[in-house]
Short mmCIF file of C-alpha atoms in Angstrom, two decimals:
data_model
loop_
_atom_site.label_atom_id
_atom_site.label_comp_id
_atom_site.label_asym_id
_atom_site.label_seq_id
_atom_site.Cartn_x
_atom_site.Cartn_y
_atom_site.Cartn_z
CA LYS O 1 109.45 115.17 99.39
CA GLU O 2 108.49 111.63 98.53
CA PRO O 3 109.82 108.81 100.73
CA VAL O 4 112.33 106.48 99.07
CA ILE O 5 112.95 102.77 99.56
CA VAL O 6 115.39 100.53 97.74
CA CYS O 7 114.73 96.80 97.72
CA SER O 8 114.72 93.90 95.35
CA VAL O 9 111.49 92.28 94.21
CA GLU O 10 112.61 89.07 95.90
CA ALA O 11 113.52 90.89 99.13
CA HIS O 12 110.12 92.47 99.69
CA GLY O 13 108.27 89.44 98.34
CA THR O 14 104.65 89.06 99.33
CA GLY O 15 102.68 90.71 102.08
CA LYS O 16 104.59 93.99 102.19
CA ASN O 17 102.39 97.08 102.00
CA LEU O 18 104.47 99.69 100.21
CA GLN O 19 101.60 102.00 99.30
CA LYS O 20 103.27 104.97 100.96
CA TYR O 21 105.60 104.93 97.93
CA CYS O 22 104.31 105.92 94.50
CA ARG O 23 107.36 105.49 92.28
CA ASN O 24 108.97 102.19 91.32
CA LEU O 25 112.30 101.68 89.55
CA PHE O 26 113.04 98.20 88.23
CA THR O 27 116.69 97.71 87.34
CA THR O 28 116.25 94.11 86.21
CA PRO O 29 112.95 93.44 84.42
CA MET O 30 111.25 90.16 85.22
CA SER O 31 110.00 87.92 82.43
CA SER O 32 106.96 86.73 84.41
CA GLY O 33 103.70 88.62 84.10
CA SER O 34 102.51 87.29 87.46
CA LYS O 35 105.68 88.52 89.22
CA TRP O 36 105.10 91.97 87.73
CA GLU O 37 101.53 91.91 89.01
CA GLN O 38 102.74 91.07 92.50
CA ALA O 39 105.51 93.69 92.46
CA LEU O 40 103.29 96.50 91.15
CA ALA O 41 100.57 95.58 93.65
CA ARG O 42 102.89 96.46 96.53
CA THR O 43 102.42 100.18 95.73
CA HIS O 44 99.27 100.24 93.55
CA ARG O 45 96.78 99.12 96.18
CA PRO O 46 94.08 100.38 98.53
CA GLY O 47 95.55 103.04 100.79
CA GLN O 48 97.70 104.58 98.06
CA GLU O 49 97.28 108.34 98.37
CA ALA O 50 98.97 109.36 95.11
CA ASP O 51 96.81 109.97 92.04
CA GLU O 52 99.17 107.81 89.99
CA VAL O 53 101.78 105.16 90.67
CA SER O 54 104.71 105.04 88.27
CA ALA O 55 107.11 102.27 87.39
CA GLU O 56 110.23 102.80 85.36
CA VAL O 57 112.21 99.93 83.90
CA PHE O 58 115.79 99.78 82.66
CA LEU O 59 115.80 98.18 79.20
CA HIS O 60 119.35 98.85 78.09
CA THR O 61 120.18 95.36 76.78
CA GLN O 62 118.43 93.08 74.31
CA GLU O 63 118.03 90.48 77.08
CA MET O 64 116.15 92.98 79.24
CA VAL O 65 113.91 94.00 76.35
CA LYS O 66 113.22 90.31 75.67
CA ALA O 67 112.37 89.66 79.35
CA PHE O 68 110.01 92.64 79.48
CA ASN O 69 108.28 91.63 76.24
CA GLN O 70 107.79 88.12 77.65
CA ALA O 71 106.21 89.62 80.77
CA LEU O 72 103.84 91.63 78.57
CA GLU O 73 102.86 88.47 76.70
CA ASP O 74 102.29 86.67 80.02
CA ALA O 75 100.15 89.54 81.35
CA ARG O 76 98.04 89.56 78.16
CA TYR O 77 97.51 85.80 78.46
CA ILE O 78 96.51 86.07 82.12
CA GLU O 79 94.09 88.90 81.34
CA GLN O 80 92.54 86.99 78.43
CA THR O 81 92.09 83.74 80.34
CA THR O 82 91.02 85.05 83.76
CA PRO O 83 88.79 87.87 84.97
CA ASN O 84 91.84 89.61 86.44
CA LYS O 85 93.01 92.93 84.97
CA GLN O 86 96.82 93.11 84.93
CA LYS O 87 98.54 96.22 86.28
CA LEU O 88 101.38 95.87 83.80
CA LEU O 89 98.88 96.41 80.99
CA TYR O 90 97.51 99.64 82.53
CA ALA O 91 100.77 101.36 81.68
CA GLU O 92 101.63 103.86 79.05
CA LEU O 93 104.48 102.12 77.28
CA LEU O 94 107.32 104.08 75.76
CA ASP O 95 108.50 103.94 72.19
CA ILE O 96 112.09 102.72 72.35
CA GLU O 97 114.23 102.83 69.22
CA GLY O 98 111.17 102.77 66.96
CA GLU O 99 109.44 99.84 68.64
CA CYS O 100 106.60 100.04 71.14
CA TYR O 101 106.90 97.95 74.24
#
């Protein structure tokens, strides 16, 4: 069985090594690409033993879809203007109601 932890992005903040976990569930998507990078880096980092790290996001309101799309735009901008690959852009994005996110 996989270990489970429940915490907010703000609660675990920076410096926490959560690589013993390989699944992430975000109930409130952030609109900042850099915050996504930081949050995903808690589990997708050296020492991670899983072949893949997953992140699922609730997008059940238009506001949440808008926030997630803004984060994607931010991540694209960061990746285009710096040498840093963005973890949010590694993802396979799902087709939701006919639109790809």
